[in-house]
GROMACS .gro file of N, CA and C in nm:
model
  225
    1MET      N    1   6.006  -2.446  -5.440
    1MET     CA    2   5.974  -2.539  -5.336
    1MET      C    3   5.861  -2.478  -5.250
    2ALA      N    4   5.761  -2.554  -5.225
    2ALA     CA    5   5.647  -2.509  -5.145
    2ALA      C    6   5.680  -2.522  -4.997
    3THR      N    7   5.624  -2.432  -4.917
    3THR     CA    8   5.643  -2.440  -4.772
    3THR      C    9   5.509  -2.462  -4.706
    4GLU      N   10   5.514  -2.523  -4.591
    4GLU     CA   11   5.392  -2.549  -4.516
    4GLU      C   12   5.362  -2.434  -4.421
    5MET      N   13   5.234  -2.423  -4.382
    5MET     CA   14   5.195  -2.323  -4.284
    5MET      C   15   5.258  -2.358  -4.149
    6ILE      N   16   5.309  -2.258  -4.082
    6ILE     CA   17   5.370  -2.281  -3.952
    6ILE      C   18   5.260  -2.279  -3.847
    7ALA      N   19   5.253  -2.384  -3.769
    7ALA     CA   20   5.157  -2.394  -3.659
    7ALA      C   21   5.232  -2.449  -3.539
    8PRO      N   22   5.188  -2.418  -3.419
    8PRO     CA   23   5.260  -2.466  -3.301
    8PRO      C   24   5.263  -2.618  -3.290
    9TYR      N   25   5.165  -2.685  -3.343
    9TYR     CA   26   5.165  -2.830  -3.347
    9TYR      C   27   5.068  -2.874  -3.456
   10ALA      N   28   5.080  -2.998  -3.499
   10ALA     CA   29   5.006  -3.044  -3.617
   10ALA      C   30   4.855  -3.035  -3.602
   11ALA      N   31   4.801  -3.068  -3.486
   11ALA     CA   32   4.655  -3.068  -3.469
   11ALA      C   33   4.595  -2.929  -3.485
   12ALA      N   34   4.669  -2.828  -3.446
   12ALA     CA   35   4.616  -2.691  -3.454
   12ALA      C   36   4.587  -2.649  -3.597
   13ALA      N   37   4.665  -2.697  -3.690
   13ALA     CA   38   4.645  -2.659  -3.830
   13ALA      C   39   4.519  -2.722  -3.888
   14ARG      N   40   4.473  -2.832  -3.832
   14ARG     CA   41   4.359  -2.903  -3.888
   14ARG      C   42   4.225  -2.862  -3.832
   15ASP      N   43   4.223  -2.809  -3.711
   15ASP     CA   44   4.091  -2.780  -3.652
   15ASP      C   45   4.071  -2.633  -3.616
   16MET      N   46   4.134  -2.546  -3.693
   16MET     CA   47   4.118  -2.402  -3.671
   16MET      C   48   3.978  -2.358  -3.712
   17MET      N   49   3.912  -2.284  -3.622
   17MET     CA   50   3.777  -2.234  -3.648
   17MET      C   51   3.769  -2.091  -3.598
   18THR      N   52   3.673  -2.016  -3.653
   18THR     CA   53   3.651  -1.880  -3.603
   18THR      C   54   3.585  -1.887  -3.466
   19LEU      N   55   3.595  -1.780  -3.392
   19LEU     CA   56   3.536  -1.776  -3.259
   19LEU      C   57   3.384  -1.787  -3.266
   20GLU      N   58   3.326  -1.730  -3.370
   20GLU     CA   59   3.181  -1.739  -3.388
   20GLU      C   60   3.137  -1.883  -3.416
   21GLU      N   61   3.214  -1.954  -3.499
   21GLU     CA   62   3.183  -2.094  -3.527
   21GLU      C   63   3.193  -2.180  -3.401
   22ILE      N   64   3.296  -2.153  -3.322
   22ILE     CA   65   3.314  -2.228  -3.198
   22ILE      C   66   3.199  -2.200  -3.102
   23SER      N   67   3.159  -2.076  -3.090
   23SER     CA   68   3.047  -2.040  -3.003
   23SER      C   69   2.920  -2.114  -3.047
   24ASP      N   70   2.897  -2.121  -3.177
   24ASP     CA   71   2.780  -2.193  -3.229
   24ASP      C   72   2.788  -2.342  -3.195
   25GLN      N   73   2.905  -2.401  -3.206
   25GLN     CA   74   2.922  -2.543  -3.175
   25GLN      C   75   2.898  -2.570  -3.026
   26LEU      N   76   2.947  -2.482  -2.940
   26LEU     CA   77   2.932  -2.501  -2.796
   26LEU      C   78   2.789  -2.483  -2.750
   27ARG      N   79   2.709  -2.411  -2.825
   27ARG     CA   80   2.568  -2.392  -2.790
   27ARG      C   81   2.496  -2.527  -2.781
   28ALA      N   82   2.535  -2.621  -2.863
   28ALA     CA   83   2.470  -2.753  -2.865
   28ALA      C   84   2.508  -2.840  -2.745
   29THR      N   85   2.609  -2.801  -2.668
   29THR     CA   86   2.653  -2.883  -2.555
   29THR      C   87   2.567  -2.866  -2.430
   30GLY      N   88   2.485  -2.763  -2.428
   30GLY     CA   89   2.409  -2.734  -2.307
   30GLY      C   90   2.484  -2.639  -2.214
   31HIS      N   91   2.609  -2.610  -2.247
   31HIS     CA   92   2.692  -2.515  -2.172
   31HIS      C   93   2.749  -2.415  -2.273
   32PRO      N   94   2.664  -2.325  -2.323
   32PRO     CA   95   2.708  -2.232  -2.427
   32PRO      C   96   2.815  -2.135  -2.376
   33ALA      N   97   2.890  -2.081  -2.471
   33ALA     CA   98   2.992  -1.981  -2.439
   33ALA      C   99   2.987  -1.872  -2.545
   34SER      N  100   2.985  -1.749  -2.501
   34SER     CA  101   2.985  -1.637  -2.595
   34SER      C  102   3.126  -1.617  -2.652
   35VAL      N  103   3.134  -1.536  -2.756
   35VAL     CA  104   3.263  -1.505  -2.817
   35VAL      C  105   3.352  -1.435  -2.715
   36SER      N  106   3.296  -1.347  -2.633
   36SER     CA  107   3.377  -1.277  -2.533
   36SER      C  108   3.431  -1.374  -2.427
   37THR      N  109   3.353  -1.475  -2.391
   37THR     CA  110   3.401  -1.577  -2.297
   37THR      C  111   3.514  -1.657  -2.360
   38ILE      N  112   3.499  -1.692  -2.487
   38ILE     CA  113   3.604  -1.766  -2.557
   38ILE      C  114   3.731  -1.682  -2.562
   39ARG      N  115   3.718  -1.552  -2.584
   39ARG     CA  116   3.835  -1.463  -2.584
   39ARG      C  117   3.904  -1.462  -2.447
   40ARG      N  118   3.827  -1.467  -2.339
   40ARG     CA  119   3.886  -1.473  -2.204
   40ARG      C  120   3.964  -1.602  -2.185
   41TRP      N  121   3.909  -1.715  -2.234
   41TRP     CA  122   3.980  -1.843  -2.223
   41TRP      C  123   4.111  -1.839  -2.302
   42ILE      N  124   4.106  -1.778  -2.419
   42ILE     CA  125   4.227  -1.766  -2.502
   42ILE      C  126   4.334  -1.688  -2.426
   43ALA      N  127   4.295  -1.577  -2.366
   43ALA     CA  128   4.391  -1.495  -2.292
   43ALA      C  129   4.443  -1.568  -2.167
   44LYS      N  130   4.352  -1.632  -2.095
   44LYS     CA  131   4.389  -1.701  -1.971
   44LYS      C  132   4.488  -1.814  -1.998
   45ASP      N  133   4.463  -1.893  -2.103
   45ASP     CA  134   4.547  -2.009  -2.135
   45ASP      C  135   4.656  -1.977  -2.237
   46ASP      N  136   4.664  -1.850  -2.280
   46ASP     CA  137   4.764  -1.807  -2.379
   46ASP      C  138   4.762  -1.898  -2.503
   47LEU      N  139   4.643  -1.916  -2.559
   47LEU     CA  140   4.625  -2.004  -2.675
   47LEU      C  141   4.670  -1.937  -2.804
   48TYR      N  142   4.713  -2.019  -2.897
   48TYR     CA  143   4.756  -1.972  -3.028
   48TYR      C  144   4.635  -1.923  -3.107
   49VAL      N  145   4.643  -1.802  -3.161
   49VAL     CA  146   4.537  -1.743  -3.242
   49VAL      C  147   4.599  -1.700  -3.375
   50GLU      N  148   4.530  -1.734  -3.482
   50GLU     CA  149   4.574  -1.694  -3.615
   50GLU      C  150   4.471  -1.600  -3.673
   51ARG      N  151   4.515  -1.488  -3.726
   51ARG     CA  152   4.422  -1.389  -3.784
   51ARG      C  153   4.429  -1.398  -3.935
   52ARG      N  154   4.314  -1.424  -3.997
   52ARG     CA  155   4.303  -1.430  -4.143
   52ARG      C  156   4.181  -1.351  -4.186
   53ARG      N  157   4.203  -1.258  -4.277
   53ARG     CA  158   4.094  -1.178  -4.333
   53ARG      C  159   4.003  -1.119  -4.224
   54ARG      N  160   4.067  -1.057  -4.127
   54ARG     CA  161   3.998  -0.989  -4.017
   54ARG      C  162   3.918  -1.081  -3.926
   55LYS      N  163   3.945  -1.208  -3.929
   55LYS     CA  164   3.879  -1.304  -3.840
   55LYS      C  165   3.986  -1.377  -3.760
   56ASP      N  166   3.957  -1.401  -3.633
   56ASP     CA  167   4.048  -1.477  -3.548
   56ASP      C  168   4.011  -1.624  -3.555
   57TYR      N  169   4.112  -1.708  -3.571
   57TYR     CA  170   4.094  -1.852  -3.575
   57TYR      C  171   4.174  -1.913  -3.460
   58VAL      N  172   4.116  -2.010  -3.395
   58VAL     CA  173   4.182  -2.079  -3.284
   58VAL      C  174   4.149  -2.227  -3.295
   59SER      N  175   4.232  -2.310  -3.236
   59SER     CA  176   4.211  -2.455  -3.240
   59SER      C  177   4.087  -2.492  -3.160
   60PHE      N  178   3.995  -2.561  -3.224
   60PHE     CA  179   3.873  -2.605  -3.156
   60PHE      C  180   3.908  -2.699  -3.041
   61SER      N  181   4.009  -2.784  -3.059
   61SER     CA  182   4.052  -2.876  -2.952
   61SER      C  183   4.099  -2.799  -2.829
   62ASP      N  184   4.174  -2.692  -2.850
   62ASP     CA  185   4.220  -2.611  -2.737
   62ASP      C  186   4.102  -2.549  -2.663
   63ILE      N  187   4.005  -2.500  -2.738
   63ILE     CA  188   3.888  -2.438  -2.675
   63ILE      C  189   3.805  -2.544  -2.602
   64LEU      N  190   3.797  -2.664  -2.656
   64LEU     CA  191   3.723  -2.770  -2.586
   64LEU      C  192   3.785  -2.800  -2.450
   65MET      N  193   3.918  -2.797  -2.442
   65MET     CA  194   3.984  -2.820  -2.313
   65MET      C  195   3.952  -2.705  -2.216
   66ALA      N  196   3.956  -2.582  -2.264
   66ALA     CA  197   3.922  -2.468  -2.180
   66ALA      C  198   3.776  -2.473  -2.137
   67HIS      N  199   3.689  -2.515  -2.228
   67HIS     CA  200   3.545  -2.529  -2.199
   67HIS      C  201   3.524  -2.634  -2.091
   68LYS      N  202   3.594  -2.746  -2.104
   68LYS     CA  203   3.583  -2.854  -2.004
   68LYS      C  204   3.622  -2.803  -1.866
   69GLU      N  205   3.732  -2.729  -1.857
   69GLU     CA  206   3.777  -2.674  -1.730
   69GLU      C  207   3.676  -2.575  -1.673
   70ALA      N  208   3.620  -2.491  -1.758
   70ALA     CA  209   3.523  -2.391  -1.714
   70ALA      C  210   3.396  -2.458  -1.660
   71VAL      N  211   3.348  -2.559  -1.731
   71VAL     CA  212   3.225  -2.629  -1.688
   71VAL      C  213   3.252  -2.705  -1.559
   72ALA      N  214   3.368  -2.771  -1.549
   72ALA     CA  215   3.402  -2.845  -1.427
   72ALA      C  216   3.417  -2.751  -1.308
   73GLY      N  217   3.465  -2.631  -1.333
   73GLY     CA  218   3.482  -2.533  -1.226
   73GLY      C  219   3.352  -2.477  -1.171
   74ARG      N  220   3.246  -2.486  -1.252
   74ARG     CA  221   3.115  -2.435  -1.208
   74ARG      C  222   3.051  -2.526  -1.105
   75ASN      N  223   3.082  -2.654  -1.111
   75ASN     CA  224   3.017  -2.753  -1.024
   75ASN      C  225   3.082  -2.763  -0.889
   0.00000   0.00000   0.00000
């Protein structure tokens, strides 16, 4: 019998990206974030991180929410 990957919720399993990929995506928003900034957001919000082959993966949706809060806090 096959088992599914355990994730805290269904959306997290579908939009997992590396921190470098997320940083590249955020660059296009006009409010870029470095990998170290993304790591701070992960720690601050206690976000789920999955490590595969020496790379950290996190839900892009979770980071977008943290990004939104960070940008709103600047204004």
